[in-house]
Amino acid sequence: MRTLALLTSGGDSPGMNAALRAAAKTCAARGVRLLGVRDGYEGLIDGRMLEVVPGPCALLGEAGLDVLGGQGGTVLGSARSARFREAAGRAQAAEVLRSAGVEGLVVIGGNGSLTGAHALAREHGVRVLGIPASIDNDIGCTALAIGTDTALNTIVQACDNIDDTARAHSRAFVVEVMGRACGYLAMASSVAAGADAVLFREQKRDEDTIVQAVAGVIQQGFARGKRRVLVIKAEGVEIPCTRLVRRVEERLGGMEVRAVVLGHLVRGGHPSFLDRQLSARLAFGAVVALLEGATDEMVAWNTPLPGGIPTSDGSVKRFPLERVLQETAALEDGSSPVMARRLQLLQQVEGVLPL
Ligand code: F6P
């Protein structure tokens, strides 16, 4: 293979640039040209591709490659492409790749992006390799996706800051974190931040039950002499933070409770060591797999599932995208054993968190 292309798609996540850097270096070491696609599948459909490095028209000079790994976001740009969801858009994207002489495509992104990669492979025979990237950690077959660790560090840091002011005023806070379809960020950060309670979509609690539980935790916490009570709520719990806080205050007879929505703050920032490591090793695995002739697969980090195709890296295995997408759906609908284990663990700590 002489030319590969790489795109980042869907919600950006810290570590995407580190993955691009590793892919560029792996390609350079093997004499392969790497094209960077602008703005995900949107840019692919329009043929917006640029050699990553080197050369006067390159996206980055050698120095650019050096600094790239520490930058958040994605230098290539990202998008959620409506056109690519249509068969005509995918056909055009495949044609763009063919006419540019691209023999393999690396797709870095989440569920929607990997679904798109699978469709390109199945419908048009494009050789694709996926790399899981999503701060929500909602992708099947991999223990971690690129960006999750950095997002968790940001959340914990933000909760520490909120803690300072909460303790100064003996206040309760509800902190909302991203995670529309998956409560992993809330679950994992609640333990690390020492939260008193955690709310996530997978608990399937109705609004009244949530209000009652939050009010109870706050009341009991202060009754025991605590200086702060911290509740972490996942975005996927549909009751808006402001309404939740208002209803809890009413129930507590006017006690002040504050709400903070961390939102996109959590998606940016310099990638952590773990995310840089993950990104580099997954990108290396993806490029090598493509060069060895693999296609329609994703590279996974320390998979919690049996099976998978081993690579030269003990932490990286390859899985067919078909299986990845099935596992991702099972994580979302709660039927995956991985989700069952996460819920079981959270149930065990539920009584311990408020202490
Ligand atoms: O990347 C996934 C995610 O972070 C979700 O948790 C969140 O709901 C969504 O992205 C927000 O997307 P947007 O940037 O399009 O508002």
Tab-separated table of C-alpha atoms and ligand atoms in Angstrom:
chain	number	residue	atom	x	y	z
A	1	MET	CA	0.000	0.000	0.000
A	2	ARG	CA	1.300	3.431	-0.877
A	3	THR	CA	-1.405	5.829	0.334
A	4	LEU	CA	-3.633	5.801	3.407
A	5	ALA	CA	-6.091	8.417	4.649
A	6	LEU	CA	-7.256	9.246	8.154
A	7	LEU	CA	-10.279	11.121	9.454
A	8	THR	CA	-11.645	12.128	12.833
A	9	SER	CA	-15.408	12.122	13.168
A	10	GLY	CA	-18.233	12.780	15.645
A	11	GLY	CA	-17.578	14.445	19.000
A	12	ASP	CA	-13.894	15.344	19.258
A	13	SER	CA	-11.939	13.834	22.127
A	14	PRO	CA	-8.539	14.576	23.673
A	15	GLY	CA	-6.004	12.224	22.134
A	16	MET	CA	-7.300	12.355	18.553
A	17	ASN	CA	-4.289	14.474	17.577
A	18	ALA	CA	-1.920	12.097	19.339
A	19	ALA	CA	-3.427	9.267	17.279
A	20	LEU	CA	-2.926	11.278	14.070
A	21	ARG	CA	0.705	11.901	15.039
A	22	ALA	CA	1.337	8.210	15.698
A	23	ALA	CA	-0.352	7.222	12.428
A	24	ALA	CA	1.723	9.807	10.516
A	25	LYS	CA	4.971	8.535	12.034
A	26	THR	CA	4.082	4.890	11.454
A	27	CYS	CA	3.256	5.652	7.820
A	28	ALA	CA	6.443	7.697	7.354
A	29	ALA	CA	8.545	4.868	8.792
A	30	ARG	CA	7.055	2.487	6.248
A	31	GLY	CA	7.262	4.794	3.243
A	32	VAL	CA	3.483	5.250	3.073
A	33	ARG	CA	1.823	8.579	2.258
A	34	LEU	CA	-0.845	9.666	4.759
A	35	LEU	CA	-3.654	12.019	3.770
A	36	GLY	CA	-5.604	13.835	6.475
A	37	VAL	CA	-9.295	14.328	5.727
A	38	ARG	CA	-10.832	17.619	6.859
A	39	ASP	CA	-14.009	17.628	8.972
A	40	GLY	CA	-14.743	13.905	9.041
A	41	TYR	CA	-17.062	12.318	6.493
A	42	GLU	CA	-18.282	15.785	5.403
A	43	GLY	CA	-14.813	16.639	4.125
A	44	LEU	CA	-14.368	13.185	2.648
A	45	ILE	CA	-17.482	13.562	0.497
A	46	ASP	CA	-16.133	16.898	-0.766
A	47	GLY	CA	-12.638	15.506	-1.340
A	48	ARG	CA	-10.997	17.845	1.180
A	49	MET	CA	-7.789	15.931	1.887
A	50	LEU	CA	-4.254	17.085	2.537
A	51	GLU	CA	-0.982	15.256	2.923
A	52	VAL	CA	-0.314	15.271	6.677
A	53	VAL	CA	3.459	15.673	6.475
A	54	PRO	CA	5.898	16.630	4.882
A	55	GLY	CA	5.947	19.019	1.898
A	56	PRO	CA	4.923	22.641	1.246
A	57	CYS	CA	1.223	21.779	0.944
A	58	ALA	CA	1.239	19.563	3.987
A	59	LEU	CA	-1.214	20.042	6.809
A	60	LEU	CA	1.685	20.088	9.281
A	61	GLY	CA	5.404	20.556	9.110
A	62	GLU	CA	7.734	18.278	11.041
A	63	ALA	CA	7.594	20.719	13.977
A	64	GLY	CA	3.796	20.641	13.839
A	65	LEU	CA	3.898	16.917	14.274
A	66	ASP	CA	6.022	17.341	17.387
A	67	VAL	CA	3.542	19.592	19.199
A	68	LEU	CA	0.456	17.825	17.909
A	69	GLY	CA	0.323	15.024	20.469
A	70	GLY	CA	-0.254	17.380	23.389
A	71	GLN	CA	-3.148	19.285	21.829
A	72	GLY	CA	-6.808	18.618	22.557
A	73	GLY	CA	-9.565	18.697	19.942
A	74	THR	CA	-8.658	17.554	16.451
A	75	VAL	CA	-6.466	19.491	14.038
A	76	LEU	CA	-8.258	17.781	11.148
A	77	GLY	CA	-11.653	19.033	12.295
A	78	SER	CA	-14.656	16.836	12.930
A	79	ALA	CA	-18.328	16.751	12.024
A	80	ARG	CA	-21.501	14.739	12.370
A	81	SER	CA	-22.337	14.322	8.682
A	82	ALA	CA	-25.981	14.025	7.658
A	83	ARG	CA	-24.956	13.535	3.992
A	84	PHE	CA	-22.845	10.494	4.870
A	85	ARG	CA	-25.891	8.812	6.414
A	86	GLU	CA	-27.373	8.673	2.900
A	87	ALA	CA	-26.249	5.984	0.428
A	88	ALA	CA	-25.404	8.666	-2.188
A	89	GLY	CA	-23.044	10.422	0.229
A	90	ARG	CA	-21.219	7.182	1.018
A	91	ALA	CA	-20.919	6.336	-2.687
A	92	GLN	CA	-19.382	9.745	-3.337
A	93	ALA	CA	-16.962	9.316	-0.422
A	94	ALA	CA	-15.842	5.926	-1.779
A	95	GLU	CA	-15.320	7.458	-5.219
A	96	VAL	CA	-13.211	10.281	-3.742
A	97	LEU	CA	-10.966	7.716	-2.041
A	98	ARG	CA	-10.654	5.641	-5.216
A	99	SER	CA	-9.744	8.573	-7.411
A	100	ALA	CA	-7.183	9.872	-4.886
A	101	GLY	CA	-5.517	6.449	-4.888
A	102	VAL	CA	-6.267	5.871	-1.193
A	103	GLU	CA	-5.908	2.168	-0.404
A	104	GLY	CA	-6.959	2.234	3.245
A	105	LEU	CA	-8.844	4.575	5.598
A	106	VAL	CA	-8.361	5.007	9.353
A	107	VAL	CA	-11.509	6.288	11.080
A	108	ILE	CA	-11.143	7.740	14.575
A	109	GLY	CA	-14.471	8.276	16.301
A	110	GLY	CA	-17.415	6.908	18.209
A	111	ASN	CA	-20.426	4.773	17.439
A	112	GLY	CA	-21.785	6.792	14.497
A	113	SER	CA	-18.336	7.108	12.933
A	114	LEU	CA	-17.622	3.387	13.231
A	115	THR	CA	-21.065	2.593	11.814
A	116	GLY	CA	-20.108	4.751	8.825
A	117	ALA	CA	-16.767	2.984	8.446
A	118	HIS	CA	-18.497	-0.410	8.461
A	119	ALA	CA	-20.933	0.787	5.791
A	120	LEU	CA	-18.074	2.002	3.564
A	121	ALA	CA	-16.364	-1.376	3.846
A	122	ARG	CA	-19.502	-3.429	3.261
A	123	GLU	CA	-21.094	-1.383	0.500
A	124	HIS	CA	-18.023	-0.216	-1.425
A	125	GLY	CA	-15.180	-2.528	-0.427
A	126	VAL	CA	-13.210	0.375	1.088
A	127	ARG	CA	-10.480	-0.975	3.379
A	128	VAL	CA	-11.157	0.591	6.781
A	129	LEU	CA	-9.772	0.327	10.303
A	130	GLY	CA	-11.541	2.017	13.220
A	131	ILE	CA	-10.034	3.533	16.368
A	132	PRO	CA	-12.466	4.078	19.275
A	133	ALA	CA	-12.628	7.708	20.421
A	134	SER	CA	-15.371	9.036	22.665
A	135	ILE	CA	-15.176	10.751	26.023
A	136	ASP	CA	-18.341	8.827	26.943
A	137	ASN	CA	-16.555	5.430	26.791
A	138	ASP	CA	-19.626	3.964	25.139
A	139	ILE	CA	-17.943	1.775	22.510
A	140	GLY	CA	-18.093	-1.992	22.679
A	141	CYS	CA	-15.123	-4.417	22.802
A	142	THR	CA	-12.670	-1.874	24.252
A	143	ALA	CA	-12.077	-1.146	27.931
A	144	LEU	CA	-11.332	2.477	27.100
A	145	ALA	CA	-11.884	4.849	24.224
A	146	ILE	CA	-9.608	7.769	23.410
A	147	GLY	CA	-10.538	10.843	25.461
A	148	THR	CA	-12.296	9.201	28.390
A	149	ASP	CA	-9.356	9.359	30.764
A	150	THR	CA	-8.701	13.058	30.108
A	151	ALA	CA	-12.398	13.854	30.525
A	152	LEU	CA	-12.423	12.018	33.851
A	153	ASN	CA	-9.373	13.947	35.032
A	154	THR	CA	-11.074	17.219	34.082
A	155	ILE	CA	-14.243	16.242	35.938
A	156	VAL	CA	-12.352	15.248	39.076
A	157	GLN	CA	-10.370	18.489	38.982
A	158	ALA	CA	-13.588	20.506	38.559
A	159	CYS	CA	-15.214	18.647	41.472
A	160	ASP	CA	-12.167	19.381	43.656
A	161	ASN	CA	-12.582	23.083	42.863
A	162	ILE	CA	-16.308	22.961	43.581
A	163	ASP	CA	-15.507	21.164	46.824
A	164	ASP	CA	-13.419	24.114	48.038
A	165	THR	CA	-16.228	26.603	47.694
A	166	ALA	CA	-18.898	24.101	48.805
A	167	ARG	CA	-17.072	23.428	52.083
A	168	ALA	CA	-16.596	27.152	52.675
A	169	HIS	CA	-20.377	27.658	52.623
A	170	SER	CA	-21.627	24.232	53.772
A	171	ARG	CA	-23.410	23.763	50.485
A	172	ALA	CA	-24.701	20.937	48.344
A	173	PHE	CA	-23.902	20.793	44.627
A	174	VAL	CA	-25.308	18.800	41.755
A	175	VAL	CA	-22.674	18.563	39.008
A	176	GLU	CA	-23.789	17.392	35.565
A	177	VAL	CA	-21.283	15.702	33.277
A	178	MET	CA	-21.564	14.697	29.616
A	179	GLY	CA	-22.824	11.290	28.596
A	180	ARG	CA	-26.074	11.333	26.659
A	181	ALA	CA	-26.477	7.609	26.150
A	182	CYS	CA	-23.900	6.257	28.586
A	183	GLY	CA	-23.332	7.153	32.230
A	184	TYR	CA	-19.726	5.953	32.403
A	185	LEU	CA	-18.234	9.416	33.077
A	186	ALA	CA	-20.629	9.967	35.974
A	187	MET	CA	-20.081	6.466	37.385
A	188	ALA	CA	-16.299	6.523	37.239
A	189	SER	CA	-15.857	10.131	38.378
A	190	SER	CA	-18.215	9.747	41.339
A	191	VAL	CA	-15.850	7.301	42.995
A	192	ALA	CA	-12.712	9.293	42.141
A	193	ALA	CA	-14.207	12.621	43.251
A	194	GLY	CA	-15.626	11.179	46.473
A	195	ALA	CA	-19.172	12.161	45.516
A	196	ASP	CA	-22.043	11.410	47.901
A	197	ALA	CA	-24.317	10.089	45.163
A	198	VAL	CA	-24.359	9.429	41.432
A	199	LEU	CA	-27.237	9.567	38.972
A	200	PHE	CA	-27.091	7.937	35.558
A	201	ARG	CA	-29.569	6.932	32.859
A	202	GLU	CA	-28.935	3.207	33.266
A	203	GLN	CA	-30.442	3.285	36.797
A	204	LYS	CA	-33.812	3.873	35.078
A	205	ARG	CA	-35.153	5.931	38.002
A	206	ASP	CA	-38.141	8.243	37.560
A	207	GLU	CA	-37.981	11.923	38.443
A	208	ASP	CA	-39.755	11.678	41.817
A	209	THR	CA	-37.462	8.864	42.949
A	210	ILE	CA	-34.413	10.909	41.935
A	211	VAL	CA	-35.606	14.034	43.756
A	212	GLN	CA	-36.329	12.002	46.888
A	213	ALA	CA	-32.951	10.240	46.777
A	214	VAL	CA	-30.952	13.456	46.252
A	215	ALA	CA	-32.836	15.298	48.996
A	216	GLY	CA	-32.267	12.359	51.345
A	217	VAL	CA	-28.523	12.233	50.703
A	218	ILE	CA	-28.182	15.986	51.239
A	219	GLN	CA	-30.227	15.990	54.428
A	220	GLN	CA	-28.390	13.026	55.937
A	221	GLY	CA	-24.988	14.354	54.883
A	222	PHE	CA	-25.420	17.695	56.644
A	223	ALA	CA	-27.107	16.025	59.635
A	224	ARG	CA	-23.921	14.009	60.104
A	225	GLY	CA	-21.878	17.210	60.133
A	226	LYS	CA	-20.528	17.170	56.575
A	227	ARG	CA	-19.403	20.510	55.125
A	228	ARG	CA	-20.373	19.634	51.572
A	229	VAL	CA	-22.564	17.209	49.677
A	230	LEU	CA	-21.693	16.422	46.075
A	231	VAL	CA	-24.017	14.676	43.625
A	232	ILE	CA	-22.770	13.811	40.149
A	233	LYS	CA	-25.435	13.506	37.480
A	234	ALA	CA	-25.034	12.177	33.948
A	235	GLU	CA	-26.450	14.235	31.086
A	236	GLY	CA	-28.515	11.192	30.068
A	237	VAL	CA	-30.726	11.556	33.169
A	238	GLU	CA	-33.365	13.634	31.487
A	239	ILE	CA	-34.442	15.879	34.341
A	240	PRO	CA	-32.599	19.200	33.777
A	241	CYS	CA	-30.190	20.170	36.535
A	242	THR	CA	-31.989	23.421	37.321
A	243	ARG	CA	-35.334	21.657	37.771
A	244	LEU	CA	-33.788	18.929	39.867
A	245	VAL	CA	-32.137	21.447	42.161
A	246	ARG	CA	-35.347	23.529	42.469
A	247	ARG	CA	-37.412	20.499	43.409
A	248	VAL	CA	-34.793	19.293	45.899
A	249	GLU	CA	-34.664	22.759	47.508
A	250	GLU	CA	-38.471	22.783	47.828
A	251	ARG	CA	-38.383	19.372	49.439
A	252	LEU	CA	-35.674	20.493	51.866
A	253	GLY	CA	-37.656	23.544	52.929
A	254	GLY	CA	-35.611	26.186	51.179
A	255	MET	CA	-32.076	24.881	51.779
A	256	GLU	CA	-29.795	26.243	49.004
A	257	VAL	CA	-28.492	23.716	46.486
A	258	ARG	CA	-26.319	24.779	43.541
A	259	ALA	CA	-26.151	23.245	40.068
A	260	VAL	CA	-23.129	23.191	37.736
A	261	VAL	CA	-23.266	21.810	34.200
A	262	LEU	CA	-19.704	21.031	33.089
A	263	GLY	CA	-20.762	20.354	29.483
A	264	HIS	CA	-18.169	20.885	26.739
A	265	LEU	CA	-15.526	22.000	29.228
A	266	VAL	CA	-14.914	18.315	29.767
A	267	ARG	CA	-14.359	17.529	26.085
A	268	GLY	CA	-11.380	19.853	25.592
A	269	GLY	CA	-7.929	20.137	27.084
A	270	HIS	CA	-4.534	18.517	26.790
A	271	PRO	CA	-4.730	14.729	26.650
A	272	SER	CA	-3.553	12.854	29.739
A	273	PHE	CA	-0.628	10.436	29.677
A	274	LEU	CA	-3.027	7.500	29.429
A	275	ASP	CA	-4.888	9.008	26.479
A	276	ARG	CA	-1.639	9.746	24.647
A	277	GLN	CA	-0.452	6.216	25.256
A	278	LEU	CA	-3.763	4.720	24.157
A	279	SER	CA	-3.889	6.917	21.068
A	280	ALA	CA	-0.353	6.123	19.974
A	281	ARG	CA	-0.647	2.378	20.456
A	282	LEU	CA	-4.101	2.080	18.902
A	283	ALA	CA	-3.071	4.185	15.899
A	284	PHE	CA	0.056	2.099	15.415
A	285	GLY	CA	-2.075	-1.065	15.584
A	286	ALA	CA	-4.590	0.324	13.094
A	287	VAL	CA	-2.015	1.388	10.490
A	288	VAL	CA	-0.085	-1.872	10.750
A	289	ALA	CA	-3.343	-3.859	10.464
A	290	LEU	CA	-4.334	-1.987	7.291
A	291	LEU	CA	-0.886	-2.506	5.781
A	292	GLU	CA	-1.146	-6.219	6.569
A	293	GLY	CA	-4.447	-6.398	4.685
A	294	ALA	CA	-6.983	-6.243	7.524
A	295	THR	CA	-10.230	-4.377	6.951
A	296	ASP	CA	-13.653	-3.701	8.503
A	297	GLU	CA	-12.181	-3.963	12.000
A	298	MET	CA	-11.501	-1.811	15.048
A	299	VAL	CA	-8.487	-1.860	17.348
A	300	ALA	CA	-9.483	-2.239	21.009
A	301	TRP	CA	-7.638	-1.454	24.254
A	302	ASN	CA	-7.435	-4.172	26.967
A	303	THR	CA	-10.676	-5.691	25.805
A	304	PRO	CA	-12.987	-6.936	28.563
A	305	LEU	CA	-14.396	-9.579	26.165
A	306	PRO	CA	-13.139	-12.972	25.063
A	307	GLY	CA	-11.835	-13.325	21.518
A	308	GLY	CA	-10.400	-10.697	19.260
A	309	ILE	CA	-7.378	-10.933	16.997
A	310	PRO	CA	-4.102	-10.442	18.914
A	311	THR	CA	-1.562	-7.885	17.697
A	312	SER	CA	2.116	-7.410	18.529
A	313	ASP	CA	0.922	-5.190	21.429
A	314	GLY	CA	-0.453	-7.218	24.349
A	315	SER	CA	-2.970	-4.468	25.188
A	316	VAL	CA	-4.327	-4.105	21.654
A	317	LYS	CA	-6.639	-6.576	19.913
A	318	ARG	CA	-8.640	-6.264	16.704
A	319	PHE	CA	-12.361	-6.941	16.459
A	320	PRO	CA	-14.635	-7.014	13.407
A	321	LEU	CA	-16.627	-3.780	13.256
A	322	GLU	CA	-19.809	-5.849	13.046
A	323	ARG	CA	-19.134	-7.241	16.530
A	324	VAL	CA	-18.053	-3.840	17.871
A	325	LEU	CA	-21.342	-2.303	16.743
A	326	GLN	CA	-23.355	-5.157	18.290
A	327	GLU	CA	-21.499	-4.774	21.586
A	328	THR	CA	-21.964	-1.005	21.501
A	329	ALA	CA	-25.721	-1.448	21.080
A	330	ALA	CA	-25.716	-3.941	23.967
A	331	LEU	CA	-23.877	-1.434	26.180
A	332	GLU	CA	-26.538	1.149	25.390
A	333	ASP	CA	-29.554	-1.094	25.962
A	334	GLY	CA	-28.019	-2.605	29.099
A	335	SER	CA	-27.866	-6.188	27.811
A	336	SER	CA	-24.046	-6.286	27.679
A	337	PRO	CA	-22.304	-8.206	30.497
A	338	VAL	CA	-19.857	-5.287	30.667
A	339	MET	CA	-22.692	-2.924	31.592
A	340	ALA	CA	-24.071	-5.483	34.049
A	341	ARG	CA	-20.662	-5.557	35.767
A	342	ARG	CA	-20.470	-1.746	35.880
A	343	LEU	CA	-23.947	-1.550	37.428
A	344	GLN	CA	-23.148	-4.255	39.949
A	345	LEU	CA	-20.020	-2.378	41.035
A	346	LEU	CA	-21.950	0.873	41.382
A	347	GLN	CA	-24.675	-0.834	43.410
A	348	GLN	CA	-21.994	-2.062	45.791
A	349	VAL	CA	-20.618	1.433	46.354
A	350	GLU	CA	-24.002	3.136	46.502
A	351	GLY	CA	-24.293	2.696	50.243
A	352	VAL	CA	-20.664	3.646	50.769
A	353	LEU	CA	-20.511	6.852	48.694
A	354	PRO	CA	-22.464	9.086	51.106
A	355	LEU	CA	-20.392	8.111	54.138
B	1	F6P	O1	-19.091	13.068	22.260
B	1	F6P	C1	-20.234	12.593	22.908
B	1	F6P	C2	-20.869	13.708	23.610
B	1	F6P	O2	-19.886	14.269	24.391
B	1	F6P	C3	-22.096	13.400	24.452
B	1	F6P	O3	-21.806	12.999	25.745
B	1	F6P	C4	-22.832	14.693	24.403
B	1	F6P	O4	-24.180	14.512	24.652
B	1	F6P	C5	-22.565	15.132	23.012
B	1	F6P	O5	-21.288	14.672	22.691
B	1	F6P	C6	-22.651	16.607	22.776
B	1	F6P	O6	-22.472	16.832	21.420
B	1	F6P	P1	-22.445	18.246	20.729
B	1	F6P	O7	-21.054	18.727	20.817
B	1	F6P	O8	-22.870	17.986	19.344
B	1	F6P	O9	-23.363	19.143	21.497
